[in-house]
Structure formats: C-alpha cells, structure tokens
Coordinates of C-alpha atoms and ligand atoms in Angstrom, one line a residue:
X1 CA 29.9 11.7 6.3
X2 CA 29.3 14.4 3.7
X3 CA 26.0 13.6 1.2
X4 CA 23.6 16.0 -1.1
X5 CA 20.6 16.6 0.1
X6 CA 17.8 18.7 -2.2
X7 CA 16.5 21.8 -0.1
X8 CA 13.2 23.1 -0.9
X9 CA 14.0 26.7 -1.1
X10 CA 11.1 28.3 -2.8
X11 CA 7.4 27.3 -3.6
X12 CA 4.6 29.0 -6.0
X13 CA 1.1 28.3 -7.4
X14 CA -1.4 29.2 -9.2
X15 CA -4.9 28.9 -9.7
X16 CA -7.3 29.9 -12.5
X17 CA -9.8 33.0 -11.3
X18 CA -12.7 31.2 -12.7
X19 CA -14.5 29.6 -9.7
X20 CA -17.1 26.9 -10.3
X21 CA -19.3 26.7 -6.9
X22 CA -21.3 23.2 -6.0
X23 CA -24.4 25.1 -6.2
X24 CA -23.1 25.7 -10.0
X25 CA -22.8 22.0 -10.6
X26 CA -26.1 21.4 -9.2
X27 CA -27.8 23.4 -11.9
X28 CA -26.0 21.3 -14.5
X29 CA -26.3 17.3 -12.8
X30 CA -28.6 15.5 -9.7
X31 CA -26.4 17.2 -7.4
X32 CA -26.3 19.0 -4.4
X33 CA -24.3 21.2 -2.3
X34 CA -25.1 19.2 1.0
X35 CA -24.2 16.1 -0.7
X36 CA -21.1 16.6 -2.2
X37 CA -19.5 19.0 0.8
X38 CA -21.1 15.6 3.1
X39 CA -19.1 12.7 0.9
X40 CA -16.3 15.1 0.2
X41 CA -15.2 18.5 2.1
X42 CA -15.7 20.2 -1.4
X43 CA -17.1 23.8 -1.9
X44 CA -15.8 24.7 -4.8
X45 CA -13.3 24.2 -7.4
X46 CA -11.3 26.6 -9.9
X47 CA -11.8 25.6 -13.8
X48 CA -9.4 27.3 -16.7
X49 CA -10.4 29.7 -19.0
X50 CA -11.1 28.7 -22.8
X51 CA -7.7 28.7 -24.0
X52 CA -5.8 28.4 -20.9
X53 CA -3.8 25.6 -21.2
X54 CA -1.9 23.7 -18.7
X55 CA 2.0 24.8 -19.4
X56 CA 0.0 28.3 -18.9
X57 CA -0.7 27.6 -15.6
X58 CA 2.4 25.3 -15.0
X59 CA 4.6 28.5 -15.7
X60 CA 2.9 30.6 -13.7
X61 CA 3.4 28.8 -10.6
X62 CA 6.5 28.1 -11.7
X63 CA 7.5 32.5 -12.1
X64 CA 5.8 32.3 -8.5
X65 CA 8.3 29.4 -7.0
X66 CA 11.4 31.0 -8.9
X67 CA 10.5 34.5 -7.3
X68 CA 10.6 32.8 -3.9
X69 CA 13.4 31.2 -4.5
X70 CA 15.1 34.0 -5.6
X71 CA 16.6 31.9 -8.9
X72 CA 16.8 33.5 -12.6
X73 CA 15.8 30.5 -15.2
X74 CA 16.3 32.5 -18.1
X75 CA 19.6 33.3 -16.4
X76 CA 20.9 29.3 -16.6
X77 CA 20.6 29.1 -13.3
X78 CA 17.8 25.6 -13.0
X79 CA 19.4 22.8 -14.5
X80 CA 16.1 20.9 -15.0
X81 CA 12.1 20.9 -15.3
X82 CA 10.5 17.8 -14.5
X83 CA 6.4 18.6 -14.9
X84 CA 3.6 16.3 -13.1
X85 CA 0.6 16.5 -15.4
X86 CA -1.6 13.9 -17.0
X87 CA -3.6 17.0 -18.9
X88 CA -0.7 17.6 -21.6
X89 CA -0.8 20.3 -23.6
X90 CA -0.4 18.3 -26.6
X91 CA 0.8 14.6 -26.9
X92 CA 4.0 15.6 -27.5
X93 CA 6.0 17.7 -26.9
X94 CA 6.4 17.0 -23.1
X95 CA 4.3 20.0 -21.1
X96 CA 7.8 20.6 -19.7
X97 CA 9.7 21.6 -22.9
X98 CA 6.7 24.1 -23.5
X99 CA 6.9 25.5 -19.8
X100 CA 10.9 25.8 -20.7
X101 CA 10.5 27.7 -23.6
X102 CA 8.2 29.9 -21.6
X103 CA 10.9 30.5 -19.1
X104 CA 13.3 32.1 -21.2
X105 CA 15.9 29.1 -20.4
X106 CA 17.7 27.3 -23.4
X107 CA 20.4 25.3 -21.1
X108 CA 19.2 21.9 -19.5
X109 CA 16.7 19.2 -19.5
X110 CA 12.9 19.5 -19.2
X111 CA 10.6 16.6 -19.9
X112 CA 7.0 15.3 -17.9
X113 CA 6.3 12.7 -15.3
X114 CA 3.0 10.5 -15.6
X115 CA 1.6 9.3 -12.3
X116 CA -1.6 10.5 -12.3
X117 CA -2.9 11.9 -8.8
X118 CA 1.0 11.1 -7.3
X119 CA 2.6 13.0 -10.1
X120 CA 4.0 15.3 -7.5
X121 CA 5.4 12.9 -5.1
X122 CA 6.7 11.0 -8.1
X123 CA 8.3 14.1 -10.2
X124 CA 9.6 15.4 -7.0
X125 CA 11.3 11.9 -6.4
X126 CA 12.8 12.0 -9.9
X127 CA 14.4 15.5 -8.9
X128 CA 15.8 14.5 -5.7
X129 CA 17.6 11.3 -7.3
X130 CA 19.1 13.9 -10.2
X131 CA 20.2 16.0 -7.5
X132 CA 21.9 13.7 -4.8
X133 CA 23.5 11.6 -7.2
X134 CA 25.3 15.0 -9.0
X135 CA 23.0 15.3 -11.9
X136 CA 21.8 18.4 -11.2
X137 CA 22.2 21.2 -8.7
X138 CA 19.0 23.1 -9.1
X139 CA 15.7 21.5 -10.4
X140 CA 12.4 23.2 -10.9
X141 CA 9.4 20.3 -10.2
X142 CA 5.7 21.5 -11.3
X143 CA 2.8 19.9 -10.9
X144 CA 0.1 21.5 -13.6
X145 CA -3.5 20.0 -14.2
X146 CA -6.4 20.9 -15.8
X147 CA -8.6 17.9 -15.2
X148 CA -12.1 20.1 -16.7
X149 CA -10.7 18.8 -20.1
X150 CA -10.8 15.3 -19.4
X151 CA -14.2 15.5 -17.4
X152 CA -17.7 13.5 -18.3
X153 CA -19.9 17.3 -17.0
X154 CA -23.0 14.6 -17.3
X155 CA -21.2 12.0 -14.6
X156 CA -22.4 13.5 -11.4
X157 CA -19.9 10.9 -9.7
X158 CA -17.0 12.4 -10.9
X159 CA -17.3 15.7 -12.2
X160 CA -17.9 17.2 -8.4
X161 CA -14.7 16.1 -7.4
X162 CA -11.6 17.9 -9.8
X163 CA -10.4 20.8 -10.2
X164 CA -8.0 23.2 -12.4
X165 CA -4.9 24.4 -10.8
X166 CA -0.8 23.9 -10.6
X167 CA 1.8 24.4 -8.1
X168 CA 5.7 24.4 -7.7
X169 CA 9.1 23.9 -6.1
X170 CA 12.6 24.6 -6.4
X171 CA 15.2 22.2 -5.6
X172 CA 18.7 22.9 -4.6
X173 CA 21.8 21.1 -3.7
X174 CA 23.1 21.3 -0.1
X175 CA 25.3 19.2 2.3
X176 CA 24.3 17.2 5.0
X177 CA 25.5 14.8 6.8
X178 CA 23.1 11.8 6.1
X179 CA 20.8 11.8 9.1
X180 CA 17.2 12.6 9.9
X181 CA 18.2 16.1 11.3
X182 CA 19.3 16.9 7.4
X183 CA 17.4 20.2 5.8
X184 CA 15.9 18.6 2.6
X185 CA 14.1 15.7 1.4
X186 CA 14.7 12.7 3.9
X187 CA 13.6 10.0 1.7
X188 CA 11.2 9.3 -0.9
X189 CA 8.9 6.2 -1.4
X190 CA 7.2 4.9 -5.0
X191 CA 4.6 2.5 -5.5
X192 CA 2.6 1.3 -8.4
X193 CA -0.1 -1.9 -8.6
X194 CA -1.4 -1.8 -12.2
X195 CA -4.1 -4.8 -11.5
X196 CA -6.3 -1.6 -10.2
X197 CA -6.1 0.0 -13.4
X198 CA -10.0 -0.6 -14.3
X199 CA -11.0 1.4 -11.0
X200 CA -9.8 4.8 -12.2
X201 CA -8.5 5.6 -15.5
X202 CA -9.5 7.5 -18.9
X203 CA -11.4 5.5 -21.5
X204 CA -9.1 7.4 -24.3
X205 CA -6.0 7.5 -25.6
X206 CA -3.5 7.4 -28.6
X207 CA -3.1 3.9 -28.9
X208 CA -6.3 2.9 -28.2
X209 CA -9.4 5.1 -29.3
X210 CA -7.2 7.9 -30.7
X211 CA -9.4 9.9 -28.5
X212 CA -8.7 11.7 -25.2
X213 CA -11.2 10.0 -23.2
X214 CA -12.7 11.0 -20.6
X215 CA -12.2 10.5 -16.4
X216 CA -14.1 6.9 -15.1
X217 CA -13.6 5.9 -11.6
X218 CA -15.1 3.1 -8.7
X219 CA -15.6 5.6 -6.4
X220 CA -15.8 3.6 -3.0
X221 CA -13.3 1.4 -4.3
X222 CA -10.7 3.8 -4.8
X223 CA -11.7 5.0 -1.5
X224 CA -11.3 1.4 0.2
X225 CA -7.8 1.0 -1.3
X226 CA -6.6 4.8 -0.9
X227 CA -6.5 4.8 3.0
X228 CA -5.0 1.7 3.5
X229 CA -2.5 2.2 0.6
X230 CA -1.4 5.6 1.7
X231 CA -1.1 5.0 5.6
X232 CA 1.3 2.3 4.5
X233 CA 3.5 4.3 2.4
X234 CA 3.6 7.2 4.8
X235 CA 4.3 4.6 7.8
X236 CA 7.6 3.3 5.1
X237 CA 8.8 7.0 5.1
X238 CA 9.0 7.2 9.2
X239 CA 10.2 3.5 9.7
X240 CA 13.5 4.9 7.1
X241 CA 13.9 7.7 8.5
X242 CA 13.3 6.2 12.3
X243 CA 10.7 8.8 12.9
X244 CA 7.1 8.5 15.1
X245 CA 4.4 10.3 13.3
X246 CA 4.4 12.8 16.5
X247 CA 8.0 13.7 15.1
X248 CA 5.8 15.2 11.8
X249 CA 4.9 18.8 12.5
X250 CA 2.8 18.8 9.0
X251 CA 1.2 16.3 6.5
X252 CA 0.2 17.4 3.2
X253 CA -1.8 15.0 2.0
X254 CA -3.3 14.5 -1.5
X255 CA -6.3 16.4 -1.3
X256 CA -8.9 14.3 -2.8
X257 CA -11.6 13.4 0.1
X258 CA -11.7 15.5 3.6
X259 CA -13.0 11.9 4.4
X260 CA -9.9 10.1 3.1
X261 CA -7.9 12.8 4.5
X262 CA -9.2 12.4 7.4
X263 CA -8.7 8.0 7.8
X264 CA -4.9 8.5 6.7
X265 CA -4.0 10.8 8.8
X266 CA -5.9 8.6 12.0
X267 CA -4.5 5.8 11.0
X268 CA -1.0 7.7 11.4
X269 CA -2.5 9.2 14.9
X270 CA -1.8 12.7 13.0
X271 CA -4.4 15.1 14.3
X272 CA -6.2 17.6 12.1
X273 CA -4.5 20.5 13.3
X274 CA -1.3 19.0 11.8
X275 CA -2.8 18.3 8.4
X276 CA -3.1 20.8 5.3
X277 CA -6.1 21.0 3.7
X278 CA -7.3 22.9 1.0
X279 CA -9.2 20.2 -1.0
X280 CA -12.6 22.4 0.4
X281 CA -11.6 25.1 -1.6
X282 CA -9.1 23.9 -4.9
X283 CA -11.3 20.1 -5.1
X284 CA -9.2 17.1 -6.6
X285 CA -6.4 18.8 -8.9
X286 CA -4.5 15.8 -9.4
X287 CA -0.7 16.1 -9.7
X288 CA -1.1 20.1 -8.4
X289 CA -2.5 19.2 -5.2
X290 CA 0.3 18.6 -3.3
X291 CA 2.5 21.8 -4.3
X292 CA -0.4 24.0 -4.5
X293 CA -1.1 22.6 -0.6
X294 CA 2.2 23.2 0.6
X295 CA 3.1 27.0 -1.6
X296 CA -0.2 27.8 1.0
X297 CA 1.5 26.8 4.2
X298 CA 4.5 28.0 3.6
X299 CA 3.1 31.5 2.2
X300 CA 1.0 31.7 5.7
X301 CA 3.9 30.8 8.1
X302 CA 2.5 27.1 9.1
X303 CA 5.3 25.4 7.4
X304 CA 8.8 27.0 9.1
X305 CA 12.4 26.5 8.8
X306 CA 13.7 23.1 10.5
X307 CA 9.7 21.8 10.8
X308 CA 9.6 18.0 9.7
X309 CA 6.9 17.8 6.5
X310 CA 5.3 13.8 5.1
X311 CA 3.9 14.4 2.1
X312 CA 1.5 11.2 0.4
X313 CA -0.6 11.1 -2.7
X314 CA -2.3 8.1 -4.4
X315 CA -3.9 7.7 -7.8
X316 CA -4.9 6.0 -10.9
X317 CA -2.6 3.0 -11.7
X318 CA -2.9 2.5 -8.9
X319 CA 0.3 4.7 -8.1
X320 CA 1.0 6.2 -4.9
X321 CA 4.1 7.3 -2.9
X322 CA 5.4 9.4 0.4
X323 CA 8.2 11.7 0.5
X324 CA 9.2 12.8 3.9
X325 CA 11.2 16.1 4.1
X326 CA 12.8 19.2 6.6
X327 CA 12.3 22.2 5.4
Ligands
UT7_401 O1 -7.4 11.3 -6.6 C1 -7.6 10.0 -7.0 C2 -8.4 9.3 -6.1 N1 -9.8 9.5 -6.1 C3 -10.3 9.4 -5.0 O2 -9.6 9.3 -4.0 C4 -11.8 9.3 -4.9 C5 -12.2 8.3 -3.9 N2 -13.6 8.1 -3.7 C6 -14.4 9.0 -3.1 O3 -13.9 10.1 -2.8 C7 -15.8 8.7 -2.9 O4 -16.1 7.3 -3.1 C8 -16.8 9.5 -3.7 C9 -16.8 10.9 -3.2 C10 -16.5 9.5 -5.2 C11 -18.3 9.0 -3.6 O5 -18.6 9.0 -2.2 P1 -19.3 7.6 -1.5 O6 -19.6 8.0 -0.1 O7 -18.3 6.5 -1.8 O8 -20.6 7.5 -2.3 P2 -21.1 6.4 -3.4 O9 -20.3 6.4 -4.6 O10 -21.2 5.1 -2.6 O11 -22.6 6.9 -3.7 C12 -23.6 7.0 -2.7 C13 -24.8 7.5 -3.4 C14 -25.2 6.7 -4.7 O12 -26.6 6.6 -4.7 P3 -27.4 5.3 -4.3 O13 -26.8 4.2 -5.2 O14 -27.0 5.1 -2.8 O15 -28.8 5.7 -4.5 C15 -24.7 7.5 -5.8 O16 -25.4 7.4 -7.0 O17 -24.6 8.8 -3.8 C16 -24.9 8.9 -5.3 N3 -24.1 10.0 -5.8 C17 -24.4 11.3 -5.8 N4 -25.5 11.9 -5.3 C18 -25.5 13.2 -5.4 C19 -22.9 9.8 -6.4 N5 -22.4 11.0 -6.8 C20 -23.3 11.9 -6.4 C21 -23.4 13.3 -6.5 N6 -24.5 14.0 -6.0 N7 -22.4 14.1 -7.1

C-alpha cells in the first residue's frame, strides 16, 4: 500500500555569538562552575544580543535548513511554517508570520506552536499530519527561543540552566509503503498532564498580570517526573513501530540535564555513545534543543541516510512527546 511519509531533507541552526560561561554566572549569583557542570553537564550557554529577537534567530536557522535542503521559500516552494517558541516576538503576530515575511514567501500558511520545552516534537508532529494527510507537500518546522528574556538573573536555580538559540527542518512529501523500513517520520507521540502546571511555568502573562513573567520551576520535581515521563513516551514510539531500542542508531533527547539524559536513555538500555548531546555546550534552549541537536549530527556525519533516529522532549504543562523517524 502506497502512503505519504514526511522526509527530513535538510536541517539548520543557529546560535547567538555571545557566549555566557558558568564562571560568568558565578560573578553575578551563589554559583559555581563545579556545581552546576555536577547537577547539570552545563558549561556554558549562548545569550542574544540586545535587539536580537527570536524570528531573528528563527530565520536564520531556517536560511541554514532551506540551503541544505536545497528549497527556494521566496520561490513558493514551502507550503507552510509552523514555529516552536514560547519567547514570541510580540503577542501577536505569531513568531511564524514574522519569520515568513522574513523569507521572502507570500504563498501559504505560517503560524506558532506552544509546548514549551516539547515545542519541537509537537510542531514537528503538527507538520507531519499536514503532510501525510495532503495538506502540504513541503513544511518548514523551527524551533526559536530566547529564554534570557524570560529569566529571574537573581534565581540561581534557574538562570544556570537556559539558553538562547534556534534550530530547523524541512519536511517533504514522499511515498512509502507504510512500514517501519519507510524513509521519514515513523510515528509521532503527544502528551500533556496540566495538574503539573505549578512545577514549571512563568508567573506572567496577558490574561493574568499583563506582564511577561518570569521562568519558576520545582527543580527535583520536574526532574522526578521528566525521566519516567519521557522513557514512557519513547518506549510508545518503539512498541508502534515494533522496534527494540537496539533497533535506534540515535536518540536526540531534550537537552535539559546530562543527568536526565543520562536516566532516559538507561531506562531505554540506549548507551551514551548513541545519544546526542550538546546540552554541555548550548544549556536548556527549550523548543530549539531538539533541532539545534540533530542540524549537529547530521552536519558531522553521525546521523546517515537509512539510520533509525527517537527523538523525546518534555516540558512545562507538563507536555512531552516522542517522534520516531528514518532519515
Ligand atoms: O526543560 C524543562 C525541564 N526542566 C528540567 O528538566 C530541569 C529539571 N531539574 C533539574 O535539572 C535539577 O533539579 C536542577 C539542576 C534544577 C537542580 O539540581 P538538583 O540536584 O535537583 O538540586 P536541588 O534543586 O535539590 O538543590 C540542591 C542544593 C540546594 O541547596 P541545599 O538546600 O541543599 O542547601 C540548592 O539551593 O543546591 C542548591 N542550588 C545551587 N547551588 C549552587 C540550587 N541551584 C544552585 C546553583 N548553584 N545554581
């Protein structure tokens, strides 16, 4: 049987030059370096320029993705933008329209996806149902944060964790047959428990303090709940697509915690060889984790043609999801 699958045919990133060391943050809070590389795998993080917003780095990332996929925006050729942020520009319009605009395209759709740290795996979702039910044939998903707006500088508990950063992929429409030996994305999985909402979220908002608020988070609890959450949702991917974890030739994880990293992927008997990680250099950057993670290991020749790649990311809402893909 004939179906559409969504190929990943080209990835990009970006990150801002400024690079904020843990030896920076310890002049500024009761930090150190051994601490938070200890609890975290962190060394440093990269922070956005005064004025650099997060469509700017969005649509660079995107250029970067488009390049490698070797598809003209401005040309009509991407059908639709879905952005993973939860650091707008502005309230509205969406980041997408903005990064649209930037593109040179006029034709289409473009509009943003909310899911906090699993924006990616969410946006990238909403793509791959546009494309395999005939919606759209080529779809451009971002994921573009810049969390040092939204961070309390004076919490040392949170404001060693996040970054700045965005990355990107290009969807297109291909055949396959159906089956697990399909090039594209497998199968995707969504979750959401709002009763966790008072262990991470931002005490802002338009409805509420007209503010934007600013990042609070339960630490250990988030922890507690992130390994056990994620192993389950990657576990749902294989069990659909009747895969063993051995069949996985990478994970990229959301790269909040080497530590949590580290649990998920045990708990999944994935070894560390097999896992991306860049959360010792990039930090937490939210939605842009996951592309920026895999535009690395596909730029240095980890992630090849045909390799099997599980994906997972979890965060405030609780929301959290696994997509599952060939590349
Ligand atoms: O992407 C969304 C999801 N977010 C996450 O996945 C984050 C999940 N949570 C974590 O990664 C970890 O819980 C943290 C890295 C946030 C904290 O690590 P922890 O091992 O759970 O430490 P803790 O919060 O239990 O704190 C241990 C101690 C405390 O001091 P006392 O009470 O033992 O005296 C904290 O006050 O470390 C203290 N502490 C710090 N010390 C130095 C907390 N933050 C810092 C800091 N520098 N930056």
């Amino acid at each position: 049987m004939t179906t559409l699958r969504s190929r990943i045919i080209g990835t990009g990133s970006y990150l801002p030059k400024k690079v904020l060391t843990n030896a920076d943050l310890a002049s500024r809070v009761n930090t150190s370096d051994d601490w938070i590389v200890k609890r975290t795998g962190i060394r440093q993080r990269h922070v956005a320029a005064e004025g650099e917003r997060t469509s700017d780095l969005g649509v660079a990332a995107a250029r970067a993705a488009l390049k490698a996929a070797g598809v003209d925006a401005a040309a009509g050729e991407v059908d639709l933008i879905v952005v993973a942020t939860t650091t707008p520009d502005e309230t509205f319009p969406a980041t997408a329209a903005r990064i649209q605009a930037m593109l040179g395209m006029t034709n289409g759709a473009a509009f943003d996806v909310q899911a906090v740290c699993a924006g990616f795996v969410f946006a990238l979702s909403v793509a791959d149902r546009f494309i395999t039910t005939g919606g759209a044939r080529t779809v451009l998903v971002i994921g573009a944060e810049t969390y040092s707006n939204i961070l309390d500088w004076s919490d040392r508990g949170t404001c060693v964790l996040f970054g700045d950063g965005a990355g990107a992929v290009v969807l297109r429409a291909e055949a396959g047959t159906g089956g697990a030996d399909d090039l594209g994305i497998l199968s995707t999985h969504l979750r959401t428990d709002g009763r966790h909402h008072d262990l991470l979220y931002v005490d802002g908002g338009v409805s509420s303090t007209r503010t934007t608020g600013h990042l609070r988070m339960r630490g250990p609890d988030v922890f507690r709940h992130a390994v056990t959450m994620l192993a389950d949702v990657a576990q749902q991917a294989l069990d659909t697509n009747g895969m063993a974890a051995d069949e996985v030739d990478w994970l990229v994880p959301h790269q909040a915690n080497l530590r949590i990293i580290d649990a998920a992927a045990r708990k999944l008997a994935m070894p560390m060889e097999r896992v991306v990680v860049t959360v010792d250099r990039h930090a937490n950057t939210s939605a842009a984790s996951v592309p920026l993670a895999l535009d690395e290991a596909v730029r240095d020749g980890r992630i090849r043609p045909g390799q099997v790649v599980l994906m997972e990311a979890l965060g405030g809402g609780f929301s959290w999801g696994a997509a599952l893909a060939r590349w």
